[in-house]
Each structure stands twice: as structure tokens, then as C-alpha cells.
Coordinates of C-alpha atoms in Angstrom, one line a residue:
M1 CA -1.1 12.9 -39.0
T2 CA -2.2 15.3 -36.3
D3 CA 0.3 18.2 -35.6
I4 CA 1.6 18.4 -32.1
P5 CA 1.1 21.9 -30.6
E6 CA 4.3 23.6 -29.8
T7 CA 3.0 24.5 -26.3
I8 CA 2.9 20.8 -25.3
T9 CA 5.9 20.2 -23.1
A10 CA 7.1 17.2 -21.0
H11 CA 5.7 18.8 -17.9
T12 CA 2.3 19.3 -19.6
G13 CA 2.2 15.7 -20.6
L14 CA 3.1 14.6 -17.1
T15 CA 0.4 16.8 -15.7
W16 CA -2.1 15.3 -18.1
F17 CA -1.1 11.7 -17.2
C18 CA -1.4 12.7 -13.5
Q19 CA -5.1 13.5 -14.1
E20 CA -5.5 10.0 -15.7
S21 CA -3.8 8.3 -12.7
L22 CA -4.3 10.0 -9.4
P23 CA -8.1 10.8 -9.2
P24 CA -9.1 7.1 -9.3
L25 CA -6.6 6.3 -6.6
L26 CA -7.9 9.1 -4.4
A27 CA -11.5 7.9 -5.0
A28 CA -10.5 4.3 -4.0
F29 CA -9.0 5.7 -0.8
E30 CA -12.0 7.8 0.2
A31 CA -14.5 5.0 -0.6
E32 CA -13.2 3.1 2.5
I33 CA -13.3 5.9 5.1
E34 CA -16.7 5.2 6.6
G35 CA -16.1 1.4 6.8
V36 CA -12.8 2.0 8.5
R37 CA -14.4 4.3 11.0
A38 CA -17.1 1.8 11.8
A39 CA -14.5 -1.0 12.3
E40 CA -17.0 -3.8 11.7
D41 CA -15.1 -5.5 8.9
I42 CA -11.3 -5.8 8.7
E43 CA -11.4 -5.7 4.9
Y44 CA -12.1 -2.0 5.0
I45 CA -8.8 -1.5 6.7
H46 CA -7.0 -3.7 4.2
R47 CA -8.5 -1.9 1.2
M48 CA -7.9 1.6 2.5
R49 CA -4.3 0.7 3.4
V50 CA -3.7 -0.6 -0.1
A51 CA -5.3 2.5 -1.6
S52 CA -3.2 4.8 0.6
R53 CA 0.0 3.0 -0.4
H54 CA -0.9 3.4 -4.0
L55 CA -1.3 7.1 -3.5
R56 CA 2.0 7.4 -1.7
A57 CA 3.8 5.5 -4.4
A58 CA 2.1 7.5 -7.3
L59 CA 2.4 11.0 -5.9
P60 CA 6.3 11.2 -6.2
I61 CA 6.0 10.4 -9.9
F62 CA 3.9 13.5 -10.4
R63 CA 5.7 15.7 -7.9
P64 CA 6.6 18.4 -10.6
C65 CA 2.9 18.9 -11.2
F66 CA 2.2 20.4 -7.8
L67 CA 3.5 23.3 -5.6
P68 CA 6.3 22.1 -3.3
K69 CA 4.4 23.0 0.0
Q70 CA 1.2 21.5 -1.4
Y71 CA 3.0 18.2 -2.3
A72 CA 4.7 18.0 1.1
R73 CA 1.4 18.5 2.9
W74 CA -0.3 15.8 0.8
M75 CA 2.5 13.3 1.3
Q76 CA 2.7 13.9 5.1
G77 CA -1.1 13.5 5.5
I78 CA -1.3 10.3 3.5
A79 CA 1.8 8.9 5.2
T80 CA 0.2 9.4 8.6
I81 CA -2.9 7.5 7.6
T82 CA -0.8 4.7 6.0
R83 CA 1.2 4.1 9.2
A84 CA -1.9 4.0 11.4
L85 CA -3.7 1.6 8.9
G86 CA -0.5 -0.5 8.7
E87 CA -0.4 -1.1 12.4
A88 CA -4.0 -2.0 12.6
R89 CA -3.9 -4.3 9.5
D90 CA -0.9 -6.2 10.8
T91 CA -2.7 -6.7 14.2
D92 CA -5.9 -7.9 12.4
V93 CA -3.9 -10.5 10.5
Q94 CA -2.2 -11.8 13.6
I95 CA -5.5 -12.0 15.5
A96 CA -7.2 -13.9 12.6
F97 CA -4.3 -16.3 12.4
L98 CA -4.2 -16.9 16.2
T99 CA -7.9 -17.4 16.4
K100 CA -7.8 -20.0 13.7
Y101 CA -4.7 -21.6 15.1
K102 CA -6.3 -21.8 18.6
K103 CA -9.4 -23.6 17.2
K104 CA -7.3 -26.0 15.1
R105 CA -5.1 -27.0 18.1
A106 CA -8.1 -27.4 20.4
A107 CA -9.9 -29.7 17.9
A108 CA -6.7 -31.8 17.4
W109 CA -6.2 -32.1 21.2
K110 CA -9.8 -33.2 21.7
A111 CA -9.5 -35.8 18.9
R112 CA -6.4 -37.3 20.4
H113 CA -7.5 -37.1 24.0
P114 CA -11.4 -37.4 24.0
S115 CA -11.6 -38.1 27.7
A116 CA -9.0 -35.4 28.8
T117 CA -10.2 -32.9 31.4
T118 CA -7.3 -30.5 31.0
P119 CA -7.3 -27.9 28.2
E120 CA -4.9 -28.0 25.2
P121 CA -1.4 -27.2 26.6
L122 CA -0.7 -24.1 24.5
G123 CA -4.3 -22.8 25.0
P124 CA -3.5 -20.3 27.8
A125 CA -0.4 -18.9 26.0
I126 CA -2.5 -18.4 22.8
V127 CA -5.3 -16.7 24.8
F128 CA -2.7 -14.4 26.4
L129 CA -1.3 -13.4 23.0
L130 CA -4.8 -12.8 21.7
Q131 CA -5.6 -10.5 24.6
E132 CA -2.4 -8.6 24.0
L133 CA -3.2 -8.2 20.3
Q134 CA -6.8 -7.2 20.9
D135 CA -5.6 -4.5 23.3
T136 CA -3.2 -3.3 20.7
R137 CA -5.9 -3.3 18.1
R138 CA -8.2 -1.1 20.2
H139 CA -5.4 1.4 20.6
S140 CA -4.7 1.3 16.9
Q141 CA -8.3 2.1 16.1
K142 CA -8.0 5.3 18.3
R143 CA -5.0 6.3 16.3
I144 CA -6.8 5.7 13.0
L145 CA -9.7 7.8 14.0
S146 CA -7.4 10.6 15.1
A147 CA -5.5 10.4 11.8
L148 CA -8.8 10.5 9.8
N149 CA -10.1 13.4 11.8
S150 CA -6.8 15.3 11.3
L151 CA -6.9 14.5 7.5
E152 CA -10.5 15.8 7.3
K153 CA -9.7 18.9 9.3
S154 CA -6.6 19.7 7.1
G155 CA -8.8 19.7 4.0
I156 CA -6.1 17.8 2.1
T157 CA -8.4 15.5 0.1
R158 CA -10.7 18.5 -0.8
E159 CA -7.6 20.4 -2.0
M160 CA -6.4 17.4 -4.1
H161 CA -9.8 17.2 -5.8
A162 CA -9.8 21.0 -6.5
V163 CA -6.3 20.8 -8.0
F164 CA -7.1 17.8 -10.1
S165 CA -10.2 19.4 -11.4
S166 CA -8.4 22.7 -12.3
Q167 CA -5.6 20.9 -14.1
A168 CA -8.0 18.6 -16.0
A169 CA -9.9 21.6 -17.4
A170 CA -6.7 22.8 -19.1
F171 CA -6.5 19.7 -21.4
R172 CA -10.1 19.3 -22.6
K173 CA -9.3 20.7 -26.1
T174 CA -5.8 19.2 -26.5
P175 CA -5.3 16.0 -28.6
V176 CA -4.5 13.1 -26.4
Q177 CA -1.7 11.9 -28.6
A178 CA 0.0 15.3 -28.2
L179 CA -0.3 15.1 -24.4
A180 CA 0.9 11.5 -24.2
R181 CA 4.1 12.3 -26.1
G182 CA 7.1 11.4 -23.9
I183 CA 5.1 9.4 -21.3
P184 CA 6.4 6.0 -22.7
T185 CA 10.0 7.1 -22.2
M186 CA 9.3 8.4 -18.8
A187 CA 7.6 5.1 -17.9
A188 CA 10.5 3.0 -19.0
L189 CA 13.0 5.1 -17.0
R190 CA 10.9 5.1 -13.8
I191 CA 10.3 1.4 -14.0
E192 CA 14.0 0.6 -14.7
R193 CA 15.1 2.7 -11.7
R194 CA 12.6 0.8 -9.4
L195 CA 13.8 -2.5 -10.8
E196 CA 17.4 -1.7 -10.2
A197 CA 16.6 -0.6 -6.6
M198 CA 14.9 -4.0 -5.9
R199 CA 17.7 -6.0 -7.6
A200 CA 20.3 -4.3 -5.4
F201 CA 19.2 -6.6 -2.6
E202 CA 19.7 -9.8 -4.5
P203 CA 22.9 -10.8 -2.7
W204 CA 21.0 -10.9 0.5
V205 CA 18.2 -13.3 -0.7
T206 CA 20.1 -16.5 0.3
L207 CA 21.0 -15.2 3.8
A208 CA 18.3 -16.4 6.2
D209 CA 19.2 -13.9 8.9
A210 CA 19.3 -10.8 6.7
V211 CA 16.1 -9.6 8.2
A212 CA 16.6 -5.8 7.5
E213 CA 17.7 -6.4 3.9
H214 CA 14.7 -8.7 3.2
H215 CA 12.3 -6.1 4.5
A216 CA 14.0 -3.4 2.5
M217 CA 13.8 -5.6 -0.6
R218 CA 10.1 -6.1 0.1
I219 CA 9.5 -2.3 0.2
A220 CA 11.5 -1.9 -3.1
A221 CA 9.4 -4.6 -4.7
K222 CA 6.2 -2.9 -3.5
K223 CA 7.4 0.5 -5.0
L224 CA 8.3 -1.3 -8.3
R225 CA 4.9 -2.9 -8.5
Y226 CA 3.0 0.3 -7.8
T227 CA 5.0 2.2 -10.4
M228 CA 4.3 -0.5 -13.0
E229 CA 0.6 -0.2 -12.1
V230 CA 0.7 3.6 -12.6
F231 CA 2.3 3.2 -16.1
G232 CA 0.5 0.0 -17.0
P233 CA -1.9 1.7 -19.4
V234 CA 1.1 3.0 -21.4
Y235 CA 1.8 -0.6 -22.5
R236 CA -0.2 -2.8 -24.9
L237 CA -0.6 -5.7 -22.4
G238 CA -0.6 -3.5 -19.3
L239 CA 2.5 -5.1 -17.9
D240 CA 0.2 -7.7 -16.3
K241 CA 2.6 -10.7 -16.4
P242 CA 5.8 -8.9 -15.1
R243 CA 3.7 -7.1 -12.5
N244 CA 2.3 -10.4 -11.2
R245 CA 5.9 -11.7 -11.0
V246 CA 6.9 -8.7 -8.9
K247 CA 3.7 -9.2 -6.7
E248 CA 4.8 -12.8 -6.1
V249 CA 8.2 -11.7 -4.9
Q250 CA 6.6 -9.0 -2.7
E251 CA 4.2 -11.6 -1.1
I252 CA 7.0 -14.1 -0.4
L253 CA 9.1 -11.3 1.2
G254 CA 5.9 -10.2 3.1
D255 CA 5.5 -13.7 4.5
L256 CA 9.1 -13.7 5.6
H257 CA 8.6 -10.3 7.3
D258 CA 5.5 -11.6 9.1
C259 CA 7.5 -14.5 10.5
D260 CA 10.3 -12.2 11.6
V261 CA 7.7 -10.0 13.4
W262 CA 6.1 -13.1 15.1
I263 CA 9.5 -14.4 16.2
D264 CA 10.4 -11.1 17.7
Q265 CA 7.0 -10.6 19.4
V266 CA 6.7 -14.2 20.8

């Protein structure tokens, strides 16, 4: 049995696990930057938004590993990007839905009224909504570019890489089993807290008009899912099944939220 060095503490183990978790998330975030700038494919926005949300969910877990001012700057910078990407992604989804819906209604109208000379009745309204959304999307792209420029100017991602590299160098000669001591307990506690936060909204599930509570539950489900993803490698089966269940809850609540947004907008 390998002896565990006395210098290995809970903080040391957390910092080691941070190096296993955060660099891949940061790399996934940076991989989409050029595609988002070009704005030629909406999937870049989607992937970068997901990556930024993973980063925002993971960073608080490893907060003790960083200097307070450093951590605050990172969180603020990533949060700014996430908000800008979120606005654009929501608009992209709405535009895609309306475009498909418009074609579907036009085809159905033509099939039912082959000799009609008037357009499909809802056509003008849909075109109006599409124009509004396209204007909104153009403004969103400007905010995204501004946020990306600010992030680049701030040097936050470069600083994160430097800190990760410096911390990782300290663990190269330390046995992994020593560093990993205490991580399973920490994982269980973190996941349990996130689960409790999500389940606190259960009484509101059956109330159709509890819009704010459903939205808050969706956010809680998202945080639980991302926390499970961070700590997945700690578990033998990676928490795949329970994580997929949480993802299903999150997606259902997301569909509800999309409907609420549409109702309010229309």
C-alpha cells in the first residue's frame, strides 16, 4: 500500500482535481471563439454557450484554489460572455422555429386552397415577428463581439491557462491516489446540496402558472447536472444514468420556459 504524504491536504486534493477538470472546459470554450465571431453557423453559438455555462458551474467548486480577486474577475468575465451568448442563442432558436413554422403553414394553406390568390392568413404576422427577431439577433451579435473583445483585452483566459499550468506542475511527482483522497466525499456533498436545491421546487411543479418557480427549478437542475458532470469521473459508472435523468428534467423545464417567453413576446 502506498503511503500518503503528510503534506497532502484537502485543499491540495481539490487543486489537483481542479487541474483535471477546468482546463478541458476552458479549451472547449476557446475552440468556438472564431466560429462565433464569423456568425455563419448558429451551432458555434450553442456550443460556446454550453461551454461557458460549464465553466461558470465548475469554477465555484474550485473557488478555494484561486486568489479571491482572481476568481471574481474570471467569474465576471465568463458571466458576461454567457449572457450575451444566451440572448443570441434564444433568438436563433426562435428564428429557426418561426422559419420552419412559416413554411409548414404556407404549404398546408396551398394544399387546402390550390387556387387561392391570397397568402396564408398568419403569414404577415409571422414575417413581422421574424423581422423583429432578426433585428434583435443583429444587435446581439454586436454585444457578443464586444464581450469577446473585452475578454481578450482583459487577458482572463491567458491568466487562467498560466494558473492551471503553474498548479499542475506542483503535482507531477505526487501519487494520484494521495491527491484524490477526500474527493469522493466532497463530490457526494456537493451533489447532494445541488439535488436538495432542485427538489425544493417540487411543490410548484403541478402549478401551471408558477413561471418563476419553474424557471428557478430549471436553473437548479442545470447546476446539479453540471456538478454531476464535474464529479462524474469519481464514480465507477460516471453517473451517466442519473445525469441523463436530470438532463431530461432540465429539458422539459426548458421547453416550458421557451413557451413562457413566446407567450410574453407574442
